[in-house]
Tab-separated table of C-alpha atoms in Angstrom:
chain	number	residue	atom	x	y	z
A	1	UNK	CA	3.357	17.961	-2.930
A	2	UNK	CA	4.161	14.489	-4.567
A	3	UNK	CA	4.855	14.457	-7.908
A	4	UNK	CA	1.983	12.658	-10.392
A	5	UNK	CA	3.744	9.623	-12.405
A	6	UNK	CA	2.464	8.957	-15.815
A	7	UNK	CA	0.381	5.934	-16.842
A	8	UNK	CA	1.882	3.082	-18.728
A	9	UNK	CA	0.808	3.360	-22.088
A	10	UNK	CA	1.894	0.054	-23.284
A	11	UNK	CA	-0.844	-1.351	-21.188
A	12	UNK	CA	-3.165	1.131	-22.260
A	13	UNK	CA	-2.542	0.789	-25.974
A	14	UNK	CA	-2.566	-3.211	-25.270
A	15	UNK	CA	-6.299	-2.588	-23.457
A	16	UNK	CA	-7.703	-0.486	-26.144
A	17	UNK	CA	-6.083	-3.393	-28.867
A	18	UNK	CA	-8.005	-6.165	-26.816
A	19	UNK	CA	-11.054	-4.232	-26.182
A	20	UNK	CA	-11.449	-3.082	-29.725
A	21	UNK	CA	-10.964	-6.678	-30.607
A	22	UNK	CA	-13.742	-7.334	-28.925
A	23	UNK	CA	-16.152	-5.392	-29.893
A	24	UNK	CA	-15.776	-6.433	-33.077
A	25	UNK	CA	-15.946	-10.091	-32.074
A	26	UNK	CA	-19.636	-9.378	-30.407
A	27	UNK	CA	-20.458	-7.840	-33.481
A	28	UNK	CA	-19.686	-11.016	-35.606
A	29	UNK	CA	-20.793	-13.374	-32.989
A	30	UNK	CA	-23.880	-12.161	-31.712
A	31	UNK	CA	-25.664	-10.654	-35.167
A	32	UNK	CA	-27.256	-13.819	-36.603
A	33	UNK	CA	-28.618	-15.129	-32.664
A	34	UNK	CA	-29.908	-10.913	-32.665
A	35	UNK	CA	-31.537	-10.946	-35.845
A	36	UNK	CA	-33.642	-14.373	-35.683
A	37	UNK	CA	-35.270	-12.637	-32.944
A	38	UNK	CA	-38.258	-15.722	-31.752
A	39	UNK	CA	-39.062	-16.427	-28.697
A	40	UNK	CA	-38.302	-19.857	-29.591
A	41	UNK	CA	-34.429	-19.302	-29.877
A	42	UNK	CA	-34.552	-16.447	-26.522
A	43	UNK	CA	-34.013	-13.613	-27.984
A	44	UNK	CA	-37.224	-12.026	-28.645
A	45	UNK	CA	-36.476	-9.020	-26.646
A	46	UNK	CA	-33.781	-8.226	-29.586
A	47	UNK	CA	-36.647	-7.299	-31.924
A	48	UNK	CA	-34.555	-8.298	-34.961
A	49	UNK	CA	-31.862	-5.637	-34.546
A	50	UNK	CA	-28.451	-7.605	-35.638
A	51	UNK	CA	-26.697	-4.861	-33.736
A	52	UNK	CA	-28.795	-5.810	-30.328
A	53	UNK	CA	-26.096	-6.813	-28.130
A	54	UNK	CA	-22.758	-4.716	-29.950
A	55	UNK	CA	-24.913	-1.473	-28.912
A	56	UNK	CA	-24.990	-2.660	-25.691
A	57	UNK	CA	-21.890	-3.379	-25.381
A	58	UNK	CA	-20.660	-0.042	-26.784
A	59	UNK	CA	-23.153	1.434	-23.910
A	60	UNK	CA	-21.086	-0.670	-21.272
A	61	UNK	CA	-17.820	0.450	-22.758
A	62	UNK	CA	-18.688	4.062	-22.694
A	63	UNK	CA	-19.482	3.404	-18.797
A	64	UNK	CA	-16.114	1.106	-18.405
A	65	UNK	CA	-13.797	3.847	-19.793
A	66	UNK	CA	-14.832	6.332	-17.885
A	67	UNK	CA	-14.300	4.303	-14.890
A	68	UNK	CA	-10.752	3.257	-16.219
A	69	UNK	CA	-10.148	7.047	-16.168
A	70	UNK	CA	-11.508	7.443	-13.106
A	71	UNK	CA	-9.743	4.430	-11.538
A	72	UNK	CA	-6.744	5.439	-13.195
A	73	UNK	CA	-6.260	9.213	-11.853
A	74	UNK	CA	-7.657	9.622	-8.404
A	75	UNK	CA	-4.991	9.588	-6.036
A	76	UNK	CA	-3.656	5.908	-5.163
A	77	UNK	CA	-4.434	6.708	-1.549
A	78	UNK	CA	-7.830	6.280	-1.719
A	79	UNK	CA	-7.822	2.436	-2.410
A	80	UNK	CA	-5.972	2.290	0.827
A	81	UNK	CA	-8.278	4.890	2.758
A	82	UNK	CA	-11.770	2.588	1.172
A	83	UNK	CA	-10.730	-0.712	0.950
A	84	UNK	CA	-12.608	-1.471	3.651
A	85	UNK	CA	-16.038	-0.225	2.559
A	86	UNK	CA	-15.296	-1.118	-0.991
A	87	UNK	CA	-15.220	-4.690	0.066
A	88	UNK	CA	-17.881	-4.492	2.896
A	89	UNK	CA	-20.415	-2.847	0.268
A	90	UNK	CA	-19.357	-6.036	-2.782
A	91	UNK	CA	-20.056	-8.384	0.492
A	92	UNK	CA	-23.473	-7.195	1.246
A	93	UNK	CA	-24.164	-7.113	-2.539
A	94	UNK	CA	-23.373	-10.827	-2.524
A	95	UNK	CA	-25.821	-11.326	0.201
A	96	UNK	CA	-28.489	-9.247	-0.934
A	97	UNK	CA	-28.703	-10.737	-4.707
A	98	UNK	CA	-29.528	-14.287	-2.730
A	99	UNK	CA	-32.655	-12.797	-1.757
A	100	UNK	CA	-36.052	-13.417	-3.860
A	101	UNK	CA	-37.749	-10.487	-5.270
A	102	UNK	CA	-34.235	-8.513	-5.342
A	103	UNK	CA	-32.293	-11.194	-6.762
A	104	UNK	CA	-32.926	-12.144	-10.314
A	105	UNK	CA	-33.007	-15.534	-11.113
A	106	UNK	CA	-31.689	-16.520	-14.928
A	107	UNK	CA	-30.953	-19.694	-15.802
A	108	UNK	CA	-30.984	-21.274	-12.359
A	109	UNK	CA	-28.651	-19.002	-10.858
A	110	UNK	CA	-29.570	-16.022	-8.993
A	111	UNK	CA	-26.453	-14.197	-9.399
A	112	UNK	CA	-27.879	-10.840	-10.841
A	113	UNK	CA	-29.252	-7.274	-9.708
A	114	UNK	CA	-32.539	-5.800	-12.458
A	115	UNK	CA	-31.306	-2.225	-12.984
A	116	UNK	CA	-33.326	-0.969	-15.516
A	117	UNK	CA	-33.447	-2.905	-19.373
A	118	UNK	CA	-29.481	-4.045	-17.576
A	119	UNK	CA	-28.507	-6.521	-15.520
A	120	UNK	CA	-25.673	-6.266	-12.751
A	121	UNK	CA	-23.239	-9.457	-11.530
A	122	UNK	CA	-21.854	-8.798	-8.165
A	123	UNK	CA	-19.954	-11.329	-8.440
A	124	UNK	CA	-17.525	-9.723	-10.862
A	125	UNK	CA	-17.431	-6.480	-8.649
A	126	UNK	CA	-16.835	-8.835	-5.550
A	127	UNK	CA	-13.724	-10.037	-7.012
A	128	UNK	CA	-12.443	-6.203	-7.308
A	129	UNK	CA	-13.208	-5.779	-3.511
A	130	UNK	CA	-11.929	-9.181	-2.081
A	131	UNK	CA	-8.426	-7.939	-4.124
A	132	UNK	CA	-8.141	-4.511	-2.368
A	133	UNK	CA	-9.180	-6.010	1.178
A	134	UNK	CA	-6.465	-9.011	0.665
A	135	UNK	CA	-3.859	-6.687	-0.277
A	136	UNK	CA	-4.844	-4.318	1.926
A	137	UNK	CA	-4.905	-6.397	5.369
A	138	UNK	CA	-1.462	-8.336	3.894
A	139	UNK	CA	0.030	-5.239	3.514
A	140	UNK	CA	-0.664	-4.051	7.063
A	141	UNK	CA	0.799	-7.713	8.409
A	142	UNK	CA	3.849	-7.476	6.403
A	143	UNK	CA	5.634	-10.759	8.310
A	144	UNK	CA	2.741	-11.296	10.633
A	145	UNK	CA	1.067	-13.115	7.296
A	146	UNK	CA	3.399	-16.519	7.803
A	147	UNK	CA	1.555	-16.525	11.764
A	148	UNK	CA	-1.120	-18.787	11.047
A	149	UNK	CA	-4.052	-17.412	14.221
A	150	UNK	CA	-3.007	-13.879	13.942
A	151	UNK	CA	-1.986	-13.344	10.166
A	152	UNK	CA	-3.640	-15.505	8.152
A	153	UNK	CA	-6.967	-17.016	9.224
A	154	UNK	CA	-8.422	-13.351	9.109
A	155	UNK	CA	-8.280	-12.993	5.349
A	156	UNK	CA	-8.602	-16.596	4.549
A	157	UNK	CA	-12.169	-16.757	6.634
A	158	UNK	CA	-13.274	-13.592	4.475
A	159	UNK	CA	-12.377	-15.504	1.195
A	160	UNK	CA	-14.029	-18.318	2.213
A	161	UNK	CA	-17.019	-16.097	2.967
A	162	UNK	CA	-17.086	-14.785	-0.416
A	163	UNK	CA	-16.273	-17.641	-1.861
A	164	UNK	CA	-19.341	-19.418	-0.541
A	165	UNK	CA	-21.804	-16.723	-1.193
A	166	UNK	CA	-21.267	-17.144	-4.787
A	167	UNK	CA	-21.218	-20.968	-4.569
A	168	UNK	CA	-24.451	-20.418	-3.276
A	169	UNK	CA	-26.291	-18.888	-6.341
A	170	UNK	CA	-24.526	-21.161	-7.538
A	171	UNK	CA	-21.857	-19.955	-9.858
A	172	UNK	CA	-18.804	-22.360	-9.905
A	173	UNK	CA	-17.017	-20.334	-12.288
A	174	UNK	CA	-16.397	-17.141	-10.404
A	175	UNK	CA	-16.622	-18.439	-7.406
A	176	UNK	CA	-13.061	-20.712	-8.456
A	177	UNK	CA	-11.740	-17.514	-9.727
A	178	UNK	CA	-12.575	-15.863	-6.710
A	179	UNK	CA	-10.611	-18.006	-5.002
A	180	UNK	CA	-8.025	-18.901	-7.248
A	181	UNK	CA	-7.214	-15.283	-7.289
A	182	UNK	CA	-7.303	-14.635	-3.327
A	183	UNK	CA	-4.860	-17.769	-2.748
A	184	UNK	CA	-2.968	-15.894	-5.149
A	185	UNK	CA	-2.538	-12.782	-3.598
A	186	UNK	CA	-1.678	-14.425	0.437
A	187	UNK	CA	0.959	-16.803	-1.031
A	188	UNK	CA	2.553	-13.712	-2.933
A	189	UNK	CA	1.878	-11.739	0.167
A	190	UNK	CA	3.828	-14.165	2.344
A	191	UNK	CA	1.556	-16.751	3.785
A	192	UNK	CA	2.733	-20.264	3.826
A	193	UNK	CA	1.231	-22.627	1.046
A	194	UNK	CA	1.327	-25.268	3.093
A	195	UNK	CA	-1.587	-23.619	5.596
A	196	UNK	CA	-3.379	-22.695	2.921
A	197	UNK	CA	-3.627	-26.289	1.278
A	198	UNK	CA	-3.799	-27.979	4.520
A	199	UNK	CA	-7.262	-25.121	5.673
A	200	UNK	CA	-8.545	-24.906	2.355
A	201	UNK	CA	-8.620	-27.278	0.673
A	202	UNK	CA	-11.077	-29.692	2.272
A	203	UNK	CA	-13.019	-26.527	2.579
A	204	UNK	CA	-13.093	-25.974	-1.082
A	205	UNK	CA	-13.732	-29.596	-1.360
A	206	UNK	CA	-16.865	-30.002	1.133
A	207	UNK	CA	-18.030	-27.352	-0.848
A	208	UNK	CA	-17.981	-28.570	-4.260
A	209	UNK	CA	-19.002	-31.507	-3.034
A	210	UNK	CA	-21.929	-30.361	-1.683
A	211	UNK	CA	-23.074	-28.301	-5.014
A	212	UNK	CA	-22.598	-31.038	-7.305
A	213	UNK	CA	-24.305	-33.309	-5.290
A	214	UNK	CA	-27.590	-30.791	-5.278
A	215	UNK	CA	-27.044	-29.336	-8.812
A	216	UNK	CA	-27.734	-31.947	-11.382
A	217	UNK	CA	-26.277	-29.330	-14.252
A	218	UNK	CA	-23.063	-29.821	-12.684
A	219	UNK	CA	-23.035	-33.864	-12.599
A	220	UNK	CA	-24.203	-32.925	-16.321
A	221	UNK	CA	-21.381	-30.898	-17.055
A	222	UNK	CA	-18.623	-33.425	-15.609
A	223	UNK	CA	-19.815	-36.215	-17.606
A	224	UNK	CA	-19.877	-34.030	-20.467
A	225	UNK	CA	-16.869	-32.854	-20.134
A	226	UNK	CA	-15.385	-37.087	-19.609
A	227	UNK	CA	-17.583	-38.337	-22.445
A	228	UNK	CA	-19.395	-35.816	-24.448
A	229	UNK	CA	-20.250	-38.645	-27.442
A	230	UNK	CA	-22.249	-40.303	-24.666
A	231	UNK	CA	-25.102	-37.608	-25.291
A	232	UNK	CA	-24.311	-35.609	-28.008
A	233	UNK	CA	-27.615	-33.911	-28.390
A	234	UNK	CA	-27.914	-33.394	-24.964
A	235	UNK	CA	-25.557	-32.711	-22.316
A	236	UNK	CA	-22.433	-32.852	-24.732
A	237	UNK	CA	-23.742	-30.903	-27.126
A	238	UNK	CA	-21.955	-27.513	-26.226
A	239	UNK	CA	-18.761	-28.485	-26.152
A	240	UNK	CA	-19.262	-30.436	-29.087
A	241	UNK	CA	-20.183	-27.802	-31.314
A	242	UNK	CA	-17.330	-25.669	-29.829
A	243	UNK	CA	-14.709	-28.298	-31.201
A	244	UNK	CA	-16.387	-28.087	-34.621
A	245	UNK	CA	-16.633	-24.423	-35.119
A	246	UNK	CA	-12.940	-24.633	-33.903
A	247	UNK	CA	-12.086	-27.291	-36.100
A	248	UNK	CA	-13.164	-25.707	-38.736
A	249	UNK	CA	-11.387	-22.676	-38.624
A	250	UNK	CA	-8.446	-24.914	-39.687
A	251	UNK	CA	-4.983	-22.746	-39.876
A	252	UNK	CA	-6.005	-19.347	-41.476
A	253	UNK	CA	-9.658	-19.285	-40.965
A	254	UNK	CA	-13.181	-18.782	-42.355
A	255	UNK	CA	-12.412	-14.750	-42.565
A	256	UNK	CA	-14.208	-12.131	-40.367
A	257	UNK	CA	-17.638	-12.798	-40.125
A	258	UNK	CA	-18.095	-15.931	-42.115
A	259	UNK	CA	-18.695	-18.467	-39.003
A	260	UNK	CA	-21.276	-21.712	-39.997
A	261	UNK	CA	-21.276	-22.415	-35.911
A	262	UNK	CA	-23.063	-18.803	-35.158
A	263	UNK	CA	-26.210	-19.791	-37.252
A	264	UNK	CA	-27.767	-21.097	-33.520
A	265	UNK	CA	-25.910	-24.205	-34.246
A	266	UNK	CA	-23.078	-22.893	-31.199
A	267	UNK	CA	-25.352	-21.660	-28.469
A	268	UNK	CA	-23.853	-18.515	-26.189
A	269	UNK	CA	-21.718	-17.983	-29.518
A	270	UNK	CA	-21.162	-14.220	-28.536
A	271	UNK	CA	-20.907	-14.670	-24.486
A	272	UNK	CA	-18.873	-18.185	-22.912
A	273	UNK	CA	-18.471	-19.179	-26.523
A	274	UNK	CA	-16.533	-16.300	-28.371
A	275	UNK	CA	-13.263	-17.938	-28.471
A	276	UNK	CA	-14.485	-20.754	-30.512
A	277	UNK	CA	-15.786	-18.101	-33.307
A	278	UNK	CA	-12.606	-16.431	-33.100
A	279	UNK	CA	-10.725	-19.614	-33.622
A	280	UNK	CA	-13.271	-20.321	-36.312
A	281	UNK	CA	-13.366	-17.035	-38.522
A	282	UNK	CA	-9.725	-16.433	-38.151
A	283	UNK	CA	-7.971	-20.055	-37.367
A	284	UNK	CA	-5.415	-21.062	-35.388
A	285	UNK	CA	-3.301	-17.812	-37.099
A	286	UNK	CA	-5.219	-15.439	-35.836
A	287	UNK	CA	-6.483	-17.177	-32.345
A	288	UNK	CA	-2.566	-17.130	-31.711
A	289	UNK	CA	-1.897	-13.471	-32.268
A	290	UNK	CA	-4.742	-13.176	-30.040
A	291	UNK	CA	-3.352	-14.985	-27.441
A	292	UNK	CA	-0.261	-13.333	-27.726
A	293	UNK	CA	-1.695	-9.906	-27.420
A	294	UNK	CA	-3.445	-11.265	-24.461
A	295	UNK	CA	-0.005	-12.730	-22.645
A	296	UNK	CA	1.697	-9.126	-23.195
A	297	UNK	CA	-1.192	-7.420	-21.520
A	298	UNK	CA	-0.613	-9.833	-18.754
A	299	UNK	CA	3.414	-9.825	-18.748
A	300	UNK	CA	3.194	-5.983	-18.827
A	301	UNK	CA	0.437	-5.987	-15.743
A	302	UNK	CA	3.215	-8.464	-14.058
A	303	UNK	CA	6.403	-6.045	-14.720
A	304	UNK	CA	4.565	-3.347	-13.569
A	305	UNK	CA	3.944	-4.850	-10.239
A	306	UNK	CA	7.238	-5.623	-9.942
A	307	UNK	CA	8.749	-2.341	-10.363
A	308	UNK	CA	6.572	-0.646	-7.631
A	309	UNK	CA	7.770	-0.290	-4.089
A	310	UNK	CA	4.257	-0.288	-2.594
A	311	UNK	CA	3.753	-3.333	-1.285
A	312	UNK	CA	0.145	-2.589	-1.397
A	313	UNK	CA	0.307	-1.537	-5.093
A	314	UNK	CA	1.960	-4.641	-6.096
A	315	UNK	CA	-0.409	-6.805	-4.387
A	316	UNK	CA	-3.574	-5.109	-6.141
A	317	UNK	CA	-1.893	-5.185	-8.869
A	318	UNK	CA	-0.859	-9.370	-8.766
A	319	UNK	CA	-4.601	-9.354	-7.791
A	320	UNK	CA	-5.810	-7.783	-10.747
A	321	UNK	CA	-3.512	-10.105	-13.265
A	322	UNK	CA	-4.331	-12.853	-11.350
A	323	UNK	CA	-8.158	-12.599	-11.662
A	324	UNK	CA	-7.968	-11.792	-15.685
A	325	UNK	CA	-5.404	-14.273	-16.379
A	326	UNK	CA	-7.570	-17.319	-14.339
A	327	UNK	CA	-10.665	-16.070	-16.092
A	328	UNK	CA	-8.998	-16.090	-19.060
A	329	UNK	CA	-7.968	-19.171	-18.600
A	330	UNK	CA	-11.480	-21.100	-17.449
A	331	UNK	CA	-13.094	-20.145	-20.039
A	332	UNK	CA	-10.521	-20.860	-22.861
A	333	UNK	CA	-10.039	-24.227	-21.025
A	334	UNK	CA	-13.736	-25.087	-20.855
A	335	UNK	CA	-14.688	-24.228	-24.255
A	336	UNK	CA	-11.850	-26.270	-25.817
A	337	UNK	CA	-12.647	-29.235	-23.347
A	338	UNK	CA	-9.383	-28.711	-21.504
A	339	UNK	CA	-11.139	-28.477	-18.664
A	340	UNK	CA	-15.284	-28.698	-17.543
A	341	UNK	CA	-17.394	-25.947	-18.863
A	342	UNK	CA	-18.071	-23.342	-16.527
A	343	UNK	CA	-19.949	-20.246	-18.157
A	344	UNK	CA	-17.768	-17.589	-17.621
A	345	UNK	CA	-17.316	-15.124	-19.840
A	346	UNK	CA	-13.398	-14.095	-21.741
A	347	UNK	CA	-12.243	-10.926	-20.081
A	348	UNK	CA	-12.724	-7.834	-22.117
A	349	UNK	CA	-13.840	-9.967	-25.290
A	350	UNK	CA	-17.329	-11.499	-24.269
A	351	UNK	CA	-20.302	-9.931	-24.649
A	352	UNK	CA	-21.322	-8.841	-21.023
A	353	UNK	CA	-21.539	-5.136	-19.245
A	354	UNK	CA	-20.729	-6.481	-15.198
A	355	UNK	CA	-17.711	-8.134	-17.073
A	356	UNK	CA	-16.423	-5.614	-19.114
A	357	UNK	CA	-16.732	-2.878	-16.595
A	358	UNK	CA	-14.665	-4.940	-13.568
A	359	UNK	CA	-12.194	-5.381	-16.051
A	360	UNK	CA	-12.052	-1.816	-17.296
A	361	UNK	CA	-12.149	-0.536	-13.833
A	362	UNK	CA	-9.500	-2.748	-12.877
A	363	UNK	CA	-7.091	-2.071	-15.913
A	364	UNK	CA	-7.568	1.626	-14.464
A	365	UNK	CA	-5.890	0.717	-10.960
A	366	UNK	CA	-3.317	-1.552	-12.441
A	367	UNK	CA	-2.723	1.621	-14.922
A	368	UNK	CA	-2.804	3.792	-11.326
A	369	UNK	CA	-0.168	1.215	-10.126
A	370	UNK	CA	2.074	2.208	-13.018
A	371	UNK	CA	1.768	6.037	-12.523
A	372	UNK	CA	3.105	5.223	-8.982
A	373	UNK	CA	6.263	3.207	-10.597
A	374	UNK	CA	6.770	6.260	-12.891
A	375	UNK	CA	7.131	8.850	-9.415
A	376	UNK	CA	9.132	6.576	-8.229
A	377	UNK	CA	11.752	6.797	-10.901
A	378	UNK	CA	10.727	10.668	-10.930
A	379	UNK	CA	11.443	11.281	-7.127
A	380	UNK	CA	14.978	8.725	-7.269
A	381	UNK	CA	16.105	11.131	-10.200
A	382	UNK	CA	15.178	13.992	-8.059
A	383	UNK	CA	16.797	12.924	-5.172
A	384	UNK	CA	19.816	11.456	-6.944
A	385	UNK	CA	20.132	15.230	-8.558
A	386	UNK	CA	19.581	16.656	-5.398
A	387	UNK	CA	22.267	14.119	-3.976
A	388	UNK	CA	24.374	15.425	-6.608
A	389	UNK	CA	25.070	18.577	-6.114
């Protein structure tokens, strides 16, 4: 009977520190847009309850830790048994939310499932699944990857699948880290960059070519994103409040709850827009320490998948880092005009259930990855005892 390795709980205490964080963050963020509850502003469906969207968020935190704990102690074996159906069933989800009357349609993007007063992004789930199949199929190649017929146009056809799927509903923003992530995962697998920029990328291209030519919102969002002054009360107007709530958090801060930029002047405040309110109510101080907690989470997801011997479990494991650190990074980028705005929410901090549960979820099979670096050392000790005598 193998042995049963014990979690990291540097990453766990590191989650919990982040996701706490957070909560408190939607609580700030959010109560002003929940408590002017007119139709006018959107939010008549809060009813005037400040705590609207943190009790939601609890509710989707509840769900997300028992799925960490659920992720994190069935048997790493089944990953490899399911990957297949895990991914086949977040491919057919993608498909299925395209389709009117099952689809819902918010903001000009069908990208969501209706499941009861909730709403469900398969998108975020799909991300999950393309990681397991990826590092599943790479896995099974071992060398065979660097072949580019037999080892690497199988997965990199299935990205691209996925990839355009979400394109189509359209939604830029996960569909880059989508792909961002599975590039990720078949270059540390062993596939040759060179294939992959020389197949992908006018693929990627034709693609985002095509959506920005029949999106107008995302010619809007480039020239926003060049020259926001242009049309400040318009199409720069986002990202222009963002730079004044963050400017205006100065070194140390407005102090916890004391943000100008949430009364409606910072639309999204509590969803793509958090980070600004952080860096407003606690300044650049406090936004650092959060970005440092944030870099040990990842650095600690990275040694872990290092350690392990699995080549499988590292893989999931890079795939998991991978798609919170590029998230991470999108929206950071975009709301500090680093990059073009994108509307995707910060991992673990943003107010959003699909969000917060992938990344729960996933932190519970990167925390799985660790017990299996733990037997390892458990089973070389036995071994070397065993050797020993």
């Amino acid at each position: 009977m193998k042995t049963r390795g014990v979690p990291d709980f540097l990453l766990l205490f590191l989650t919990a520190l982040i996701v706490g964080f957070g909560i408190t963050m939607v609580l700030s963020s959010s109560s002003i847009f929940a408590l002017t509850s007119f139709t006018s502003n959107g939010c008549d469906y809060c009813n005037g309850d400040e705590l609207y969207f943190v009790k939601r968020q609890i509710r989707f935190l509840v769900l997300g830790i028992v799925g960490m704990l659920v992720a994190m102690n069935i048997p790493f074996s089944f990953y490899k048994r399911n990957f297949l159906l895990i991914a086949t069933v977040s491919f057919f989800a993608l498909l299925l939310v395209l389709v009117p009357g099952i689809g819902e349609n918010i903001k000009g993007a069908r990208s969501w499932f209706r499941i009861g007063s909730s709403n469900l992004q398969p998108a975020e789930f799909a991300k999950l699944g393309l990681i397991l199949y990826l590092a599943a199929i790479i896995s099974k190649k071992g060398d065979g990857i660097r072949k580019l017929k037999s080892g690497l146009m199988p997965p990199l056809l299935v990205t691209g699948l996925f990839f355009l799927l979400i394109v189509a509903q359209p939604d830029l923003g996960s569909a880059a880290i989508l792909l961002g992530t599975g590039l990720i995962v078949m270059v540390c697998g062993g596939a040759r960059l060179r294939y992959l920029i020389v197949i992908g990328g006018p693929v990627v291209a034709l693609a985002l070519a095509a959506y920005i030519t029949v999106k107008q919102h995302a010619l809007n969002r480039i020239h926003s994103y060049l020259d926001p002054w242009s049309d400040p009360l318009n199409t720069g107007y986002n990202i222009i409040q963002s730079w004044i709530a963050i400017a205006h958090g100065g070194l140390s801060g407005t102090g916890f709850g004391k943000s100008i930029q949430k009364y409606l002047y910072l639309p999204e405040a509590h969803t793509d827009f958090i980070f600004s309110i952080i860096s407003e109510e606690l300044g650049f101080i406090g936004a650092s320490i959060f970005l440092l907690i944030y870099l040990l989470f990842l650095l600690r997801g990275i040694h872990i998948c290092l350690r392990v011997k699995d080549t499988f479990a590292s893989l999931v494991g890079i795939g998991i880092i991978s798609m919170i650190a590029l998230q991470a990074a999108i929206n950071i980028g975009g709301v500090t005009g680093i990059i073009p705005l994108t509307g995707v929410p910060l991992p673990f901090i943003s107010y959003g259930g699909s969000s917060l549960l992938v990344c729960l979820i996933s932190t519970g099979i990167l925390l799985n990855v660790s017990r299996e670096v733990s037997r390892q050392k458990v089973d070389e000790q036995v071994t070397k005892t065993t050797y020993t005598v």
